[in-house]
Coordinates of C-alpha atoms in Angstrom, one line a residue:
M1 CA 0.1 -0.1 0.0
L2 CA 1.2 3.2 -1.1
H3 CA 0.5 6.5 1.2
L4 CA 0.8 10.1 1.6
E5 CA 0.9 12.3 4.5
P6 CA 0.3 15.9 3.7
Q7 CA 2.7 18.8 4.4
R8 CA 2.6 19.8 8.1
L9 CA 3.2 23.7 9.3
W10 CA 4.3 24.8 12.7
V11 CA 5.4 27.5 14.3
E12 CA 8.6 27.6 16.5
K13 CA 8.9 30.0 19.4
T14 CA 12.3 30.4 20.6
I15 CA 12.4 32.3 24.2
T16 CA 15.5 33.9 25.5
P17 CA 15.3 34.9 29.1
I18 CA 17.7 37.6 30.5
L19 CA 19.5 36.6 33.3
R20 CA 22.0 37.6 35.6
L21 CA 24.1 36.2 38.7
K22 CA 22.1 35.7 42.4
S23 CA 25.6 37.9 43.7
D24 CA 24.8 40.7 41.4
K25 CA 21.6 41.5 42.9
N26 CA 22.3 44.9 44.0
A27 CA 25.5 45.6 41.9
P28 CA 25.1 48.7 40.4
S29 CA 26.4 47.3 37.2
P30 CA 25.4 43.4 37.1
R31 CA 26.5 41.3 34.3
I32 CA 23.6 40.5 32.2
I33 CA 23.3 37.5 30.3
Q34 CA 21.1 36.1 27.3
A35 CA 21.6 33.4 24.9
P36 CA 21.7 34.7 21.4
R37 CA 18.8 34.7 19.1
P38 CA 18.5 32.3 16.2
H39 CA 19.8 33.3 13.0
C40 CA 17.2 35.4 10.8
I41 CA 17.2 34.5 7.3
I42 CA 15.5 37.6 5.6
G43 CA 14.6 40.1 8.4
G44 CA 11.8 39.6 11.2
G45 CA 12.6 36.0 12.3
H46 CA 9.2 34.9 11.5
V47 CA 10.0 32.6 8.5
G48 CA 12.6 29.3 8.3
A49 CA 14.6 27.8 5.8
D50 CA 12.6 25.2 5.2
L51 CA 9.1 26.9 4.2
L52 CA 11.5 29.7 2.3
A53 CA 13.4 26.6 0.1
T54 CA 9.5 25.2 -0.5
L55 CA 8.3 28.3 -1.9
I56 CA 11.1 28.7 -4.2
D57 CA 11.2 25.5 -5.7
N58 CA 7.6 25.0 -6.0
K59 CA 7.9 28.1 -8.2
F60 CA 11.1 28.0 -10.1
N61 CA 11.5 23.9 -10.2
H62 CA 8.0 23.2 -10.2
H63 CA 6.7 26.4 -12.0
L64 CA 4.1 26.7 -9.0
P65 CA 2.9 30.8 -9.0
E66 CA 2.7 32.5 -5.8
Y67 CA -1.2 32.8 -5.9
R68 CA -1.1 28.9 -6.3
Q69 CA 0.8 28.4 -3.7
V70 CA -1.2 30.5 -1.1
K71 CA -3.9 28.5 -1.8
M72 CA -2.2 25.3 -1.2
F73 CA -0.9 26.5 2.1
A74 CA -4.6 28.2 2.8
R75 CA -6.2 24.3 2.7
L76 CA -3.5 23.5 5.5
G77 CA -4.6 26.2 7.5
L78 CA -2.0 28.9 6.8
N79 CA -3.7 32.0 5.2
L80 CA -0.9 34.2 3.8
P81 CA -1.0 37.5 1.6
T82 CA 0.4 36.5 -2.0
S83 CA 2.3 39.6 -1.8
T84 CA 3.9 38.5 1.5
V85 CA 5.0 35.5 -0.1
N86 CA 6.0 37.7 -2.9
D87 CA 8.3 39.6 -0.6
W88 CA 9.6 36.8 1.1
I89 CA 10.8 35.0 -1.9
H90 CA 12.9 38.6 -3.3
A91 CA 14.2 39.1 0.0
A92 CA 15.8 35.6 -0.2
A93 CA 17.5 36.5 -3.8
N94 CA 18.9 39.3 -2.0
V95 CA 20.2 37.0 0.6
L96 CA 21.7 34.5 -2.4
Y97 CA 23.0 37.4 -4.7
P98 CA 26.4 37.3 -3.4
L99 CA 26.7 33.5 -3.9
Y100 CA 25.0 34.1 -7.4
E101 CA 28.1 36.6 -8.5
N102 CA 30.4 33.6 -6.9
Q103 CA 28.8 31.3 -9.4
R104 CA 29.6 33.4 -12.2
E105 CA 32.9 33.4 -11.5
A106 CA 32.9 29.5 -11.2
V107 CA 31.0 28.9 -14.2
L108 CA 33.2 31.2 -16.4
S109 CA 36.4 29.0 -14.7
G110 CA 35.6 26.2 -16.7
G111 CA 37.0 27.4 -19.7
Y112 CA 34.2 25.5 -21.9
V113 CA 31.1 27.4 -21.9
Q114 CA 27.6 27.0 -24.2
I115 CA 25.8 30.1 -24.4
D116 CA 22.0 30.8 -25.1
E117 CA 19.7 33.5 -24.7
V118 CA 15.5 33.7 -24.3
P119 CA 13.3 36.5 -24.2
W120 CA 11.4 37.1 -20.8
N121 CA 8.1 38.9 -20.3
I122 CA 8.1 42.2 -18.2
A123 CA 4.8 43.8 -17.5
D124 CA 5.8 47.3 -16.4
R125 CA 3.9 49.5 -19.0
K126 CA 0.6 50.1 -17.7
G127 CA -2.2 49.5 -20.3
Q128 CA 0.0 48.1 -22.9
A129 CA 1.7 44.7 -24.0
C130 CA 4.4 43.2 -22.5
R131 CA 7.8 44.1 -23.4
K132 CA 10.6 41.7 -23.2
G133 CA 13.7 41.6 -21.8
Y134 CA 16.4 38.9 -22.5
A135 CA 17.9 36.3 -20.3
W136 CA 21.5 34.9 -21.0
Q137 CA 22.6 31.8 -19.8
F138 CA 25.8 30.4 -19.7
R139 CA 26.8 26.9 -18.9
D140 CA 29.6 25.2 -18.0
V141 CA 30.2 22.2 -20.3
S142 CA 33.8 21.2 -19.1
P143 CA 34.7 17.9 -17.9
H144 CA 34.3 18.9 -14.5
P145 CA 31.2 21.4 -14.8
K146 CA 30.3 23.8 -12.0
G147 CA 26.4 24.5 -13.3
T148 CA 24.9 27.2 -15.0
W149 CA 24.5 31.1 -14.8
F150 CA 21.7 33.4 -15.7
Y151 CA 22.2 37.1 -16.5
Y152 CA 19.2 39.2 -17.4
H153 CA 19.2 42.3 -19.1
K154 CA 16.0 44.4 -19.5
G155 CA 16.2 44.7 -23.4
S156 CA 19.0 44.1 -25.3
R157 CA 20.1 40.9 -27.2
A158 CA 23.1 42.8 -28.7
G159 CA 26.8 41.6 -28.6
E160 CA 27.4 44.0 -25.7
I161 CA 26.1 41.5 -23.3
P162 CA 28.6 38.6 -24.2
R163 CA 31.3 40.9 -24.9
T164 CA 30.7 42.3 -21.4
Q165 CA 30.2 39.0 -19.5
L166 CA 33.1 37.6 -21.2
R167 CA 35.8 39.9 -20.7
G168 CA 39.1 38.4 -20.0
Y169 CA 37.5 35.0 -20.4
R170 CA 40.0 32.4 -22.0
G171 CA 38.4 29.0 -23.4
T172 CA 35.5 27.9 -25.7
I173 CA 32.4 29.1 -26.2
Q174 CA 30.0 27.4 -28.3
N175 CA 26.2 28.5 -29.4
D176 CA 23.6 28.5 -32.2
G177 CA 25.4 31.0 -34.5
Y178 CA 23.7 34.4 -33.6
K179 CA 25.7 36.8 -35.6
V180 CA 26.7 38.3 -32.0
Y181 CA 29.5 35.7 -31.7
N182 CA 31.5 36.2 -34.8
E183 CA 33.5 39.1 -33.1
F184 CA 34.7 36.4 -31.0
E185 CA 36.4 34.8 -34.1
N186 CA 38.9 37.4 -33.6
V187 CA 39.7 37.3 -30.0
P188 CA 43.1 35.7 -28.8
G189 CA 42.3 33.1 -26.4
I190 CA 38.7 32.3 -27.6
T191 CA 37.9 29.2 -29.5
V192 CA 34.2 29.4 -31.2
L193 CA 32.2 26.3 -32.0
A194 CA 28.9 26.2 -33.7
C195 CA 25.9 23.5 -32.5
M196 CA 25.1 20.6 -35.3
A197 CA 21.6 20.2 -33.7
H198 CA 20.8 24.0 -35.3
I199 CA 22.1 22.7 -38.2
R200 CA 20.2 19.2 -38.6
R201 CA 16.9 21.3 -37.7
K202 CA 17.2 23.6 -40.8
F203 CA 17.4 20.4 -42.9
V204 CA 14.6 18.5 -41.5
D205 CA 12.4 21.5 -42.1
A206 CA 13.6 21.7 -45.7
Q207 CA 12.3 18.3 -46.4
K208 CA 8.9 19.2 -46.3
S209 CA 9.8 21.4 -49.8
N210 CA 12.5 19.3 -51.1
P211 CA 13.3 15.8 -49.8
L212 CA 16.7 16.5 -51.6
A213 CA 17.3 17.7 -47.8
G214 CA 17.0 14.1 -46.4
E215 CA 20.4 13.3 -47.9
A216 CA 21.9 15.9 -45.4
V217 CA 19.9 14.6 -42.5
K218 CA 21.3 11.2 -43.3
Y219 CA 24.8 12.4 -42.9
I220 CA 24.1 14.2 -39.9
A221 CA 22.6 11.1 -38.2
T222 CA 25.6 9.2 -39.1
L223 CA 27.6 11.8 -37.2
Y224 CA 25.4 11.4 -34.2
T225 CA 25.7 7.7 -34.4
L226 CA 29.2 7.8 -33.9
E227 CA 29.1 10.1 -30.8
E228 CA 26.5 7.6 -29.4
N229 CA 28.6 4.9 -30.1
L230 CA 31.5 6.2 -28.5
K231 CA 29.7 7.4 -25.3
A232 CA 28.4 3.8 -24.9
A233 CA 31.7 2.4 -25.4
G234 CA 33.0 4.6 -22.5
A235 CA 35.6 6.3 -24.7
T236 CA 38.4 8.7 -23.3
S237 CA 38.6 12.2 -24.5
E238 CA 41.8 11.2 -26.7
E239 CA 39.8 8.4 -27.8
I240 CA 37.2 10.4 -29.0
R241 CA 39.1 13.0 -30.3
A242 CA 41.0 10.1 -32.5
E243 CA 37.5 8.6 -33.9
R244 CA 36.5 11.9 -34.5
Q245 CA 39.1 12.6 -36.7
R246 CA 39.2 9.5 -38.5
L247 CA 35.4 8.8 -38.9
A248 CA 33.9 12.1 -38.6
M249 CA 36.2 14.0 -40.7
P250 CA 35.6 12.5 -43.7
L251 CA 31.8 12.8 -43.4
L252 CA 32.0 16.4 -42.6
E253 CA 34.1 17.0 -45.8
G254 CA 31.9 14.8 -47.7
L255 CA 28.4 16.8 -46.8
E256 CA 30.4 20.1 -47.5
V257 CA 31.2 18.7 -51.1
W258 CA 27.4 17.9 -50.9
M259 CA 26.1 20.9 -49.8
R260 CA 28.0 23.2 -52.3
T261 CA 26.5 20.9 -55.1
A262 CA 23.2 20.8 -53.8
L263 CA 23.1 24.5 -53.2
Q264 CA 23.6 25.2 -57.0
T265 CA 20.3 23.5 -57.7
C266 CA 18.5 25.3 -55.3
T267 CA 16.6 28.8 -56.0
P268 CA 17.7 31.8 -53.7
K269 CA 15.2 31.8 -50.9
E270 CA 13.8 28.3 -50.9
P271 CA 14.4 26.2 -47.5
L272 CA 17.2 24.2 -48.7
A273 CA 19.0 27.0 -49.7
V274 CA 18.7 28.5 -46.6
A275 CA 19.8 25.7 -44.7
I276 CA 22.6 25.0 -46.3
K277 CA 24.0 29.0 -46.4
Y278 CA 23.7 29.0 -42.6
A279 CA 25.5 25.7 -42.4
L280 CA 28.0 26.6 -44.9
A281 CA 28.7 30.2 -43.0
L282 CA 29.4 28.2 -39.4
W283 CA 31.3 25.1 -41.0
P284 CA 34.6 26.1 -39.7
R285 CA 33.1 26.2 -36.2
V286 CA 31.2 23.1 -36.7
K287 CA 34.1 21.0 -38.0
R288 CA 36.3 22.2 -34.5
Y289 CA 34.2 19.5 -32.2
T290 CA 36.3 16.9 -34.1
E291 CA 39.6 18.3 -32.3
N292 CA 38.9 18.0 -29.1
G293 CA 37.6 15.0 -27.4
D294 CA 35.8 17.2 -24.5
Y295 CA 33.7 19.0 -27.0
L296 CA 30.4 18.3 -27.8
I297 CA 28.6 17.9 -31.0
D298 CA 25.9 20.4 -30.0
S299 CA 24.9 23.3 -27.8
N300 CA 21.6 20.9 -26.8
P301 CA 22.6 21.2 -22.7
V302 CA 22.5 24.8 -22.8
E303 CA 19.0 24.6 -24.7
Q304 CA 17.8 22.1 -22.0
G305 CA 18.9 24.5 -19.3
Q306 CA 16.4 27.0 -21.0
R307 CA 13.2 24.9 -20.1
P308 CA 12.5 25.7 -16.6
S309 CA 12.5 29.4 -17.3
V310 CA 10.4 28.9 -20.7
L311 CA 7.6 26.5 -18.7
G312 CA 7.5 29.0 -15.9
R313 CA 6.8 31.6 -18.3
K314 CA 3.5 29.9 -19.5
N315 CA 2.5 29.7 -15.8
Y316 CA 3.3 33.0 -14.2
L317 CA 3.7 34.9 -17.5
F318 CA 5.5 37.9 -17.0
S319 CA 7.6 39.9 -14.2
Q320 CA 6.3 42.5 -13.2
N321 CA 9.6 44.8 -13.2
D322 CA 13.2 44.4 -14.2
R323 CA 14.0 43.7 -10.3
G324 CA 11.8 40.9 -10.5
A325 CA 13.5 39.2 -13.6
E326 CA 17.1 40.3 -12.1
D327 CA 16.0 37.7 -8.8
N328 CA 14.4 35.5 -11.2
A329 CA 17.8 34.9 -12.7
I330 CA 19.5 34.3 -9.5
F331 CA 16.7 31.6 -8.7
Y332 CA 17.0 29.7 -12.0
T333 CA 20.8 30.1 -11.9
F334 CA 20.6 27.6 -8.5
I335 CA 17.8 25.5 -9.6
V336 CA 18.8 24.7 -13.0
S337 CA 23.1 24.3 -11.5
C338 CA 21.3 21.8 -9.0
E339 CA 19.7 19.9 -11.8
N340 CA 22.6 19.7 -14.2
L341 CA 24.7 18.4 -11.3
G342 CA 22.2 16.0 -9.7
V343 CA 21.7 17.8 -6.5
N344 CA 18.4 17.9 -4.7
P345 CA 17.6 21.7 -4.8
I346 CA 15.3 21.7 -1.9
K347 CA 18.2 20.2 0.4
W348 CA 20.5 22.7 -1.2
L349 CA 18.3 25.8 -0.8
K350 CA 17.6 24.9 2.8
H351 CA 21.2 24.2 3.7
T352 CA 22.6 27.1 2.0
L353 CA 20.0 29.7 3.5
Q354 CA 20.7 28.6 7.0
C355 CA 24.1 28.8 6.7
I356 CA 25.2 31.9 4.1
R357 CA 25.9 35.3 6.1
T358 CA 26.6 38.7 5.0
D359 CA 30.4 38.4 6.3
M360 CA 31.3 35.4 4.4
D361 CA 34.7 35.9 1.9
D362 CA 34.7 34.4 -1.7
H363 CA 36.1 31.2 -0.3
D364 CA 33.6 30.4 2.2
L365 CA 30.8 31.2 -0.4
S366 CA 32.3 29.1 -3.0
L367 CA 32.0 26.0 -0.6
L368 CA 28.4 26.9 -0.4
L369 CA 27.9 26.7 -4.2
P370 CA 25.6 23.4 -5.8
Y371 CA 29.1 21.7 -7.4
N372 CA 30.3 21.9 -3.9
F373 CA 26.8 20.4 -2.4
K374 CA 26.9 16.8 -1.0
N375 CA 23.0 15.1 -1.0

């Protein structure tokens, strides 16, 4: 028999008596003793780490808006205004902000990041439609990953964002071919990779109007089969590099010849021509994944990391202002990082909210990051 016990809510009252020594009864300056109060996470001392962790996990991991959570708690006998829950969540974001900054440094330190951006809706114009802000995700996909870092910008999808966030970075970046990354081809110390999944997607769509596109899909399917076989065999990084050079490079070169030939048979604007031109423009970046066994053939991991925020957007629709979206970026940074690293997000949140202090240095903060947490 499978059973379920509902959540339990309770109030913990802490009493700290004020004491003095009996011998100091008539002393002009008696020594007063009182136990220290429990650590207050967000001010007021009226909400514990366990409840805060549940509220945050429900919203950013399970996509439950605050008003739905308020209804759920009301059934348990706790009546809270939605505005109070919202204030608690934003106060928790302030507590986690120093750790959020630390997470950025950890993610970029891996030397291999995938980058992607998605629009978030901001409803701060009364009587008008939502405007769009953009959430940029930087995911560490190095051999020893440290998670993900989200950065929100109030309205720009321009190159200034990756240019600013990657200032001083040395390593590899991988993306979908968005033109703002072209300038990084000329930055010393940075290697740019493309995403085979985006190229494949365009050829799959092109098959609807021109069956010839199916030839490119077959080439790419063979490349993915090679990757699956290497993974299943538990190949080392060097073995993967060697097999890609031996088997994948001839396929890539053959596909390039096929694309240049097929392009001559297409009208300039038909889907197959568009797919071929897109692929050829990125082809030098595509072939680079064969040069290192730690490189990935596509940027699917960072794309998968966008799902929680996209699902959240469908449920709570928008943020009321840029500050709210910035706080969302903090929570998605840690929720998605926990997912990437196999860490229980509620356990991590509860532990971290209980332990984090305003006077911690960078070393102590880094010990609280998800990649250092043991379930």
